[in-house]
PDB file of C-alpha atoms in Angstrom:
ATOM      1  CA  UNK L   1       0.000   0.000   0.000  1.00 80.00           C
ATOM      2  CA  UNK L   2       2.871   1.960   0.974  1.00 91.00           C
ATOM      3  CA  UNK L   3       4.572   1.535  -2.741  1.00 95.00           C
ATOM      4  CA  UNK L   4       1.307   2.212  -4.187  1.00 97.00           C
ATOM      5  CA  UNK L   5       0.834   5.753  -2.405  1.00 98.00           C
ATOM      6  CA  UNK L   6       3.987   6.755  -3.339  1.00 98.00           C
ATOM      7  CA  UNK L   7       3.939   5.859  -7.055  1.00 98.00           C
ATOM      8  CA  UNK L   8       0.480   7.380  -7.258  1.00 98.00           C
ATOM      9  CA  UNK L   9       1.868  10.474  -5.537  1.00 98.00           C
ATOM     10  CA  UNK L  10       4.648  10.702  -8.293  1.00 98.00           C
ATOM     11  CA  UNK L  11       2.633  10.112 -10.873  1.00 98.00           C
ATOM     12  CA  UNK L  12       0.668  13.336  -9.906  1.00 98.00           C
ATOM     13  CA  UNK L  13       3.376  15.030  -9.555  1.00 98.00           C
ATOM     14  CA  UNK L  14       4.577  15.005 -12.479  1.00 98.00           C
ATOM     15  CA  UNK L  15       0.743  15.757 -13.862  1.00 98.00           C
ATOM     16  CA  UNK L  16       0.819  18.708 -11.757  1.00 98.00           C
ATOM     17  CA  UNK L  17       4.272  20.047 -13.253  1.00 98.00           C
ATOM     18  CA  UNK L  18       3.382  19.097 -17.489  1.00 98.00           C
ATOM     19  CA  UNK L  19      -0.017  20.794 -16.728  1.00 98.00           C
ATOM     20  CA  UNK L  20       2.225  24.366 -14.865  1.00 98.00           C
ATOM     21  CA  UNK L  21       4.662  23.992 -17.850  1.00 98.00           C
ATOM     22  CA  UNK L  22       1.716  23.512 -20.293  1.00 98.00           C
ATOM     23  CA  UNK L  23      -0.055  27.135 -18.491  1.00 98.00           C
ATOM     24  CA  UNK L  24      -3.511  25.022 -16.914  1.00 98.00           C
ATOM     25  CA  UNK L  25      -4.776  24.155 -13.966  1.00 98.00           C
ATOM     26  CA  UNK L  26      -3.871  20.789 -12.795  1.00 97.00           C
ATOM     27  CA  UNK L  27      -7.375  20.499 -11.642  1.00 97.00           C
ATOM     28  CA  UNK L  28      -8.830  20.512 -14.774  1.00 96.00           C
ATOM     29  CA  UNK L  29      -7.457  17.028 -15.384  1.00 98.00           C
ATOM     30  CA  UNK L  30      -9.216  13.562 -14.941  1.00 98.00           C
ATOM     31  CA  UNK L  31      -6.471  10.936 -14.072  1.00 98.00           C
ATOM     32  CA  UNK L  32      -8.022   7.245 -15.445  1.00 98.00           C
ATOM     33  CA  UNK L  33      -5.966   5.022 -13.317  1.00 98.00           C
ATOM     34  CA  UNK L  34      -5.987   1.512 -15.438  1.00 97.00           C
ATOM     35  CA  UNK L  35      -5.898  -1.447 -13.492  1.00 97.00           C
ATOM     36  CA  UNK L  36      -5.913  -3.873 -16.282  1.00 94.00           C
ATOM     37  CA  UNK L  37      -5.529  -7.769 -14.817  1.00 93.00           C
ATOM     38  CA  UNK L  38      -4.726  -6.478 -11.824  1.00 96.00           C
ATOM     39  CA  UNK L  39      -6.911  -7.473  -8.625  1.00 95.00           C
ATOM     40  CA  UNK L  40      -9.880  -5.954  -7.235  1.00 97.00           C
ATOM     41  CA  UNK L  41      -7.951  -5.591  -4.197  1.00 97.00           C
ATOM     42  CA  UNK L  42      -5.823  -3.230  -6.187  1.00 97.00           C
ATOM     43  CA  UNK L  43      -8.947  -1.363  -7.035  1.00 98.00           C
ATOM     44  CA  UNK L  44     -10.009  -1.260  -3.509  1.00 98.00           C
ATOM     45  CA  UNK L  45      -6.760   0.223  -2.735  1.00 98.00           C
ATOM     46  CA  UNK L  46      -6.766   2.680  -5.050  1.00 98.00           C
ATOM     47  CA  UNK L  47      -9.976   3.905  -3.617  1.00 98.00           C
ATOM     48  CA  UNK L  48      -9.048   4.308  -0.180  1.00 98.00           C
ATOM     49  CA  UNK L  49      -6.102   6.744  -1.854  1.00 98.00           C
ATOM     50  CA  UNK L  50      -8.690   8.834  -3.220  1.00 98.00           C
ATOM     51  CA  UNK L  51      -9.005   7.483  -6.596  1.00 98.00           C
ATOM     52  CA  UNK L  52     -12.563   7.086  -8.234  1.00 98.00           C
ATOM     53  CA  UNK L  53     -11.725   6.583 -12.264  1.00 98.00           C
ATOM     54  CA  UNK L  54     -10.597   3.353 -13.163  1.00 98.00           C
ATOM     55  CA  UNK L  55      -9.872   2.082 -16.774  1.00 98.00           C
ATOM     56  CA  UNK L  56     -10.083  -0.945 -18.114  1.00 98.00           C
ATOM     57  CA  UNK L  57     -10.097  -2.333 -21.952  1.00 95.00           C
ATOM     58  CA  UNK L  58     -11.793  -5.764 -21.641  1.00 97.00           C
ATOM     59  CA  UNK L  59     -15.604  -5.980 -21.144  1.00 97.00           C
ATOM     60  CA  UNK L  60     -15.279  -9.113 -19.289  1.00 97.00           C
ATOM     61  CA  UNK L  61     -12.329  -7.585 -16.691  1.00 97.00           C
ATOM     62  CA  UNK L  62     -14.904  -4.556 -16.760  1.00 98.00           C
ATOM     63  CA  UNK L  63     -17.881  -6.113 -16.006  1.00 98.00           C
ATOM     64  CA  UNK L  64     -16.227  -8.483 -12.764  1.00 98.00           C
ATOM     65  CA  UNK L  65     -14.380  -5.821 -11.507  1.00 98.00           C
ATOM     66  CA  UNK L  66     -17.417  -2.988 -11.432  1.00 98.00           C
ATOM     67  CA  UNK L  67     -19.538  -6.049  -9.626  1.00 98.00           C
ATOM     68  CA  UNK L  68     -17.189  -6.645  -7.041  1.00 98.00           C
ATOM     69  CA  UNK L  69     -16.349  -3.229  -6.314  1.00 98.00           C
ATOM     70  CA  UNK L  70     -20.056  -2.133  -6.467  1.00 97.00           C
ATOM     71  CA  UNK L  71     -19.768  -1.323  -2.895  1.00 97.00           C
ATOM     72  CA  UNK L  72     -17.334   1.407  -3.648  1.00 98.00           C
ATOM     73  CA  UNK L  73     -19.663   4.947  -3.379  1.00 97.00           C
ATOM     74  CA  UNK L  74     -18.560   7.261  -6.388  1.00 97.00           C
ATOM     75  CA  UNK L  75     -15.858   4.759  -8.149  1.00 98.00           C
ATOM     76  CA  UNK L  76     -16.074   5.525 -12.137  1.00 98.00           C
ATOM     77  CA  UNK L  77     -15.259   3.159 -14.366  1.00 98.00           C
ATOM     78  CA  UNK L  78     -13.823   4.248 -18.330  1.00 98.00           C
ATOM     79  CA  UNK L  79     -13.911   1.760 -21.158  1.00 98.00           C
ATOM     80  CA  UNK L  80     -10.980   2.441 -22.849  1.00 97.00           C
ATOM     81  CA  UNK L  81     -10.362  -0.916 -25.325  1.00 96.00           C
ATOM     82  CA  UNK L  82     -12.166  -1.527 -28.234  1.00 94.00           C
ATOM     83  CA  UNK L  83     -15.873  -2.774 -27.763  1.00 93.00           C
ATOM     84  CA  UNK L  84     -17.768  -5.275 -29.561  1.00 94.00           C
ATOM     85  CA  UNK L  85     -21.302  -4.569 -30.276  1.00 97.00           C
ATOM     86  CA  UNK L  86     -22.529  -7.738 -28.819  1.00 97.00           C
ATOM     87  CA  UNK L  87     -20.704  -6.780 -25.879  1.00 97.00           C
ATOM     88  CA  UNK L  88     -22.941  -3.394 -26.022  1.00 98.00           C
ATOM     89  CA  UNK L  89     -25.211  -4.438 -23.006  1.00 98.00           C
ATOM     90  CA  UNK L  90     -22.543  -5.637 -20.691  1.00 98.00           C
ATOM     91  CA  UNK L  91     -20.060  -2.338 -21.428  1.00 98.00           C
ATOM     92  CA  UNK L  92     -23.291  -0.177 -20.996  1.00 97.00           C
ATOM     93  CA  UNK L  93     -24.167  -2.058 -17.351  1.00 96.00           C
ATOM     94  CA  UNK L  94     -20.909  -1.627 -15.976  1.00 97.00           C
ATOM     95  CA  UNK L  95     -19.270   1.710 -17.339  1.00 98.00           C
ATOM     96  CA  UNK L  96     -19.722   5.231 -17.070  1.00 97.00           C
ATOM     97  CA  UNK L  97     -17.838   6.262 -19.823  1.00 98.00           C
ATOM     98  CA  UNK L  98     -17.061   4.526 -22.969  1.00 98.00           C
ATOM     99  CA  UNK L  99     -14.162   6.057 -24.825  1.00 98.00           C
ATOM    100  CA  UNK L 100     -13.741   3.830 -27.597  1.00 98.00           C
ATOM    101  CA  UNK L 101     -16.992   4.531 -30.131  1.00 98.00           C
ATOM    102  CA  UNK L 102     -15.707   4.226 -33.768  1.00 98.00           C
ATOM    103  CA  UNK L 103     -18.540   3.476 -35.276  1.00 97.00           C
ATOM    104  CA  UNK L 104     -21.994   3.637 -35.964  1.00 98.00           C
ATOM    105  CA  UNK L 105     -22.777   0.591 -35.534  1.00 98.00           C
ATOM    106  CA  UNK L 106     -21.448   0.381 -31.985  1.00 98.00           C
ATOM    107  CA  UNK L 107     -22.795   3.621 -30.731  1.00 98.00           C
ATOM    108  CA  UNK L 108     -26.264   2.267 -32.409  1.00 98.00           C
ATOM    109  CA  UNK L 109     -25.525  -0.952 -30.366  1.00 98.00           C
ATOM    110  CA  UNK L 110     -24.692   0.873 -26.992  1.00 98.00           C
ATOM    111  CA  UNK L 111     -27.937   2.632 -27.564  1.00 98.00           C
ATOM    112  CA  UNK L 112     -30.132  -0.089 -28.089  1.00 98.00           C
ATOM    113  CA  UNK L 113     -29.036  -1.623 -25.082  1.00 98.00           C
ATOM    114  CA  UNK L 114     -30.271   1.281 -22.742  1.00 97.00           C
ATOM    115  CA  UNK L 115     -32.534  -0.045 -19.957  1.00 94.00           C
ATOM    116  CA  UNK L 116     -35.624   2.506 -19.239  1.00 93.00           C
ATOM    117  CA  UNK L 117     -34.546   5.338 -16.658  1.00 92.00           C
ATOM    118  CA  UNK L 118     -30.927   3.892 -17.003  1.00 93.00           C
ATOM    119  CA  UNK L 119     -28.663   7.446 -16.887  1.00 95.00           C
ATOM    120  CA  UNK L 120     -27.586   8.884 -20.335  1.00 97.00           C
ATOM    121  CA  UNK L 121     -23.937   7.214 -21.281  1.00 98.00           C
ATOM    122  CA  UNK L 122     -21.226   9.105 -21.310  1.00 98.00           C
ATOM    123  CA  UNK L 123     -19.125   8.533 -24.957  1.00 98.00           C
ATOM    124  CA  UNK L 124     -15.859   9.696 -26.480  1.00 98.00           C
ATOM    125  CA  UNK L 125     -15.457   9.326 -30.401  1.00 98.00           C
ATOM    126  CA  UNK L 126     -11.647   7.623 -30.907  1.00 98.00           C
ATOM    127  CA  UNK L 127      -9.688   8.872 -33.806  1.00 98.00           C
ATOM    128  CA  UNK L 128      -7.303   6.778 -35.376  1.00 97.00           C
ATOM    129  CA  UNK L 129      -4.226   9.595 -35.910  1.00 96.00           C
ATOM    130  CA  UNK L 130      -2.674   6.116 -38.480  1.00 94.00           C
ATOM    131  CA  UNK L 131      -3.099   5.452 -41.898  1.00 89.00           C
ATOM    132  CA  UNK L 132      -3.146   1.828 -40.652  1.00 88.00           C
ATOM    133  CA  UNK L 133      -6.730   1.304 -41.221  1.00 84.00           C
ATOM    134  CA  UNK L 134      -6.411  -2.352 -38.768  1.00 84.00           C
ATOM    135  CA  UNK L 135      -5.965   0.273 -35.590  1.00 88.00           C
ATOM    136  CA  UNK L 136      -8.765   1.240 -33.841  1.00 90.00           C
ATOM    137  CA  UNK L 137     -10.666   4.631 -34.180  1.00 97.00           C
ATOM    138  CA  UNK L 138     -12.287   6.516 -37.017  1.00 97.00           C
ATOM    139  CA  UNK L 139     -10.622   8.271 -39.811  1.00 97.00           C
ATOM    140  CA  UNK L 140     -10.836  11.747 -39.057  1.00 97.00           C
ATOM    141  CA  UNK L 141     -12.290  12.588 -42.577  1.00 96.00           C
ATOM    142  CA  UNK L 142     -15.325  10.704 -41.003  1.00 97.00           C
ATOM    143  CA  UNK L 143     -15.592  11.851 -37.516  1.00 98.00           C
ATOM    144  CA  UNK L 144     -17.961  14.813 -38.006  1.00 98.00           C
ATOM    145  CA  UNK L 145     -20.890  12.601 -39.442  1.00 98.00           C
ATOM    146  CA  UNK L 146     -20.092  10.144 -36.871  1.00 98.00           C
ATOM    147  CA  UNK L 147     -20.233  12.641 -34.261  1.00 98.00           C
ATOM    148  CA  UNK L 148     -23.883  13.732 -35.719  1.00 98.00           C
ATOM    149  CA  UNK L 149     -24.640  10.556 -35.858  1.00 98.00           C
ATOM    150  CA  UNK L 150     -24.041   9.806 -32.053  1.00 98.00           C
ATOM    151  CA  UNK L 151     -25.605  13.261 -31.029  1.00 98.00           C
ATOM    152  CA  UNK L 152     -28.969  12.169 -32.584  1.00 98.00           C
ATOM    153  CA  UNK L 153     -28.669   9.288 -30.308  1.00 98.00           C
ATOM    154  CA  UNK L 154     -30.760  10.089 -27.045  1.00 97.00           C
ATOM    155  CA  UNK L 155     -29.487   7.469 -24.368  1.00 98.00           C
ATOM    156  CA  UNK L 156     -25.761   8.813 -25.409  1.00 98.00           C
ATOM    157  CA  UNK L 157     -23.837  11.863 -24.730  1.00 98.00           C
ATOM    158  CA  UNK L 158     -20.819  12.926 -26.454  1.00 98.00           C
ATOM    159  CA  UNK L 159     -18.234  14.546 -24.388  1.00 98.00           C
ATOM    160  CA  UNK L 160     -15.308  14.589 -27.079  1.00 98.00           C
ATOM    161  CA  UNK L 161     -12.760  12.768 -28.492  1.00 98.00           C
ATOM    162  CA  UNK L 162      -9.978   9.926 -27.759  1.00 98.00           C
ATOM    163  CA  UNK L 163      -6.778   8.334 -29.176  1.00 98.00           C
ATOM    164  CA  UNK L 164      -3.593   6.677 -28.682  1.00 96.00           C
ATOM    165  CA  UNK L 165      -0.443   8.531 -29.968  1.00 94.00           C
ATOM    166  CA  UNK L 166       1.062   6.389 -33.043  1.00 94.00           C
ATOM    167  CA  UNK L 167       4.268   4.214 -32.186  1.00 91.00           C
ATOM    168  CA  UNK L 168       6.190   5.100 -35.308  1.00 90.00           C
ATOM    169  CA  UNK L 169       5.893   9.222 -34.604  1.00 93.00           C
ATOM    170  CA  UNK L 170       6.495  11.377 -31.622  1.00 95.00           C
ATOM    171  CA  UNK L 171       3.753  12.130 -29.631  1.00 96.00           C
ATOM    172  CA  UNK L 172       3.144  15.755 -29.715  1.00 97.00           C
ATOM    173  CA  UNK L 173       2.311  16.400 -33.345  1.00 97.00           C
ATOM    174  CA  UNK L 174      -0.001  13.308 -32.980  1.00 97.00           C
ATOM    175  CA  UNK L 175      -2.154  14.881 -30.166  1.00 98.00           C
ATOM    176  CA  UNK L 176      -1.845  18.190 -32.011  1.00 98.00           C
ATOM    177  CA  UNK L 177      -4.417  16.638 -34.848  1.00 97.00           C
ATOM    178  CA  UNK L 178      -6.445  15.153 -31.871  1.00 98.00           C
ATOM    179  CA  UNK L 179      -6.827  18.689 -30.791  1.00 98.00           C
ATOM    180  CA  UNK L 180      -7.845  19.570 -34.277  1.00 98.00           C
ATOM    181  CA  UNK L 181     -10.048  16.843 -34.172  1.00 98.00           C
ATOM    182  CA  UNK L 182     -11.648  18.184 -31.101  1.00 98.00           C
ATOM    183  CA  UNK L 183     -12.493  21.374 -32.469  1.00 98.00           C
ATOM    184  CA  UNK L 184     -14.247  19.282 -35.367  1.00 98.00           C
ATOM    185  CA  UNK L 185     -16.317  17.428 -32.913  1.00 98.00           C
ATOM    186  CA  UNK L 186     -17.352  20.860 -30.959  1.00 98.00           C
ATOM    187  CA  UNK L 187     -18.919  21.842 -34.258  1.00 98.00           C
ATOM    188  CA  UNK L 188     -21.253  19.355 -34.092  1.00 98.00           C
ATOM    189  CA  UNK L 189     -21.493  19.255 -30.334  1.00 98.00           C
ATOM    190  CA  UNK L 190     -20.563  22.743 -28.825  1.00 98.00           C
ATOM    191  CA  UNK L 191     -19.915  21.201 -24.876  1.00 98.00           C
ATOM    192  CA  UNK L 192     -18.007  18.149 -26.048  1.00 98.00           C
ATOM    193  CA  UNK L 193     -14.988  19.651 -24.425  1.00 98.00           C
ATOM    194  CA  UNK L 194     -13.430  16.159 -23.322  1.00 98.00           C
ATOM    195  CA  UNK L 195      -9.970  14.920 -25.026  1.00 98.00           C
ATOM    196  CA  UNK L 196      -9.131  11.356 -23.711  1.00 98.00           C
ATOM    197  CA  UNK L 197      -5.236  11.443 -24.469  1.00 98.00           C
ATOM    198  CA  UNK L 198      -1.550   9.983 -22.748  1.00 96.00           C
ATOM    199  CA  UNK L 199      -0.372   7.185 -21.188  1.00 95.00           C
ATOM    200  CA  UNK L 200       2.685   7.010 -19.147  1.00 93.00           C
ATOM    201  CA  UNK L 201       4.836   7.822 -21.615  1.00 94.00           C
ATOM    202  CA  UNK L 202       3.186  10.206 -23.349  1.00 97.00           C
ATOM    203  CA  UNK L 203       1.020  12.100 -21.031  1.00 97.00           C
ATOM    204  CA  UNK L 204       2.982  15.466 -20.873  1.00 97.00           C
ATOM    205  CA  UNK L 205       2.639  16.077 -24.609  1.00 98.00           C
ATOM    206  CA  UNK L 206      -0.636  14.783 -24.221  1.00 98.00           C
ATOM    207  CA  UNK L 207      -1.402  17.512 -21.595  1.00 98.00           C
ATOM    208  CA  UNK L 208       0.209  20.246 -23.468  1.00 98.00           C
ATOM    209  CA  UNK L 209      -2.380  19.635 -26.374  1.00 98.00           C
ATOM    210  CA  UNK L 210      -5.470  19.766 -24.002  1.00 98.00           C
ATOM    211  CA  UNK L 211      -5.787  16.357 -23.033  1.00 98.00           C
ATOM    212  CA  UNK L 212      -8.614  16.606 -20.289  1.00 98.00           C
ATOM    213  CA  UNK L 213      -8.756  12.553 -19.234  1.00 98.00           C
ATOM    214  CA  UNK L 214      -4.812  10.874 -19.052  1.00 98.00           C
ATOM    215  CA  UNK L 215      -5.022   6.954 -19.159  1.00 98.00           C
ATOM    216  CA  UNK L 216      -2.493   5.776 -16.845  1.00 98.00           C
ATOM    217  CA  UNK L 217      -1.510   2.099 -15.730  1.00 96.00           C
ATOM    218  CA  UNK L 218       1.946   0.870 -14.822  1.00 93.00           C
ATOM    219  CA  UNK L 219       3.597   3.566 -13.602  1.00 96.00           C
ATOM    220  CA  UNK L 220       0.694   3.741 -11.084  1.00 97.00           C
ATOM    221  CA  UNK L 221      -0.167  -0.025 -10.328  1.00 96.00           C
ATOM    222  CA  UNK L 222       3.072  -1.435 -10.752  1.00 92.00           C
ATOM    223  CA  UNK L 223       4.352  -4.406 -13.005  1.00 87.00           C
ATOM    224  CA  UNK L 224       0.480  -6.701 -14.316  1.00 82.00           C
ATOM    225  CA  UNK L 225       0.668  -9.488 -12.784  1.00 81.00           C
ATOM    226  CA  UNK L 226       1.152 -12.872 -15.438  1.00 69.00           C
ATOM    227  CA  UNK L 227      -2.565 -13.363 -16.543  1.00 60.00           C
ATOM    228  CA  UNK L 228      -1.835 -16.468 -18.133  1.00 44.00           C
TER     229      UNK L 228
END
């Protein structure tokens, strides 16, 4: 526990200094703490350190972890991997953000799988900033209809954009299109102020281009355990 408080503290540390060089408010940032096949223990620790957004990128890690921590008043939990529409219910039951919508279909799917009086979903559009079209994320020559497209959707909310910076070009320029593609999305959707951007390597660049959510794991939880 006492490791864990002490990387968490560094870790926001450092947030704290990108966001002073970068001229904002560290307080305007959302730190996603991803505790991918890790234990809910870990979770339960985090949350007794303050923490209340957790990430993870598998629906089926998602869905066990939100049940067992259900107890846990205020936790948040961010879908961050890519989502399968028949997986639409499940994401929808346990997450309160989904930042991975790339597609119609799957924002159609997510939805359709609204329960009645269930709370409007919280969804970031991802952006592929490749030209590999196998990586997740929409081109960004089609994230303006998509983004209509969701914002006709009543059970869904969109709150802005997402991406992870390519691994064959620095960072920065990378999250300098996201930001463009921000602005593109705020056409459609005027308070979709959100930019879900940097990882542990990343995250200062990330924050100096107006990332608002930073997805962090490792350098937080520590080495995953083997998940077999």
């Amino acid at each position: 526990m006492a490791d864990l408080a002490a990387r968490l503290a560094e870790v926001d540390e450092r947030i704290a200094d990108a966001a002073h060089a970068a001229g904002r408010d560290p307080s305007e940032l959302t730190r996603i703490v991803v505790t991918k096949f890790h234990p809910v223990a870990l979770v339960e620790q985090l949350y007794r350190l303050g923490v209340r957004d957790m990430g993870e990128n598998r629906q089926q890690e998602l869905s066990r972890k939100s049940a067992e921590a259900a107890a846990l008043d205020g936790l948040r939990w961010h879908f961050i991997g890519q989502a399968q529409t028949n997986k639409a219910r499940a994401i929808r039951a346990a997450a309160s953000v989904v930042h991975s919508v790339d597609r119609s279909r799957l924002a159609d799917a997510l939805h359709a799988a609204a329960e009645p009086g269930e709370p409007v979903l919280d969804v970031l559009l991802q952006v592929n900033l490749t030209d590999d079209v196998g990586r997740g994320g929409v081109a960004p020559g089609d994230l303006e209809p998509l983004a209509a497209h969701v914002a006709a959707l009543p059970s869904l909310r969109v709150r802005g954009v997402m991406a992870v910076a390519p691994l064959d070009e620095p960072p920065a320029p990378a999250f300098e299109r996201l930001r463009g593609c921000a602005e593109t999305v705020r056409r459609v959707v005027p308070d979709a102020d959100w930019i879900s951007a940097g990882m542990t390597a990343d995250f200062a660049e990330a924050i100096a281009a107006g990332a608002t959510h930073l997805r962090i794991g490792s350098a937080i939880t520590g080495p995953r355990p083997d998940h077999g």
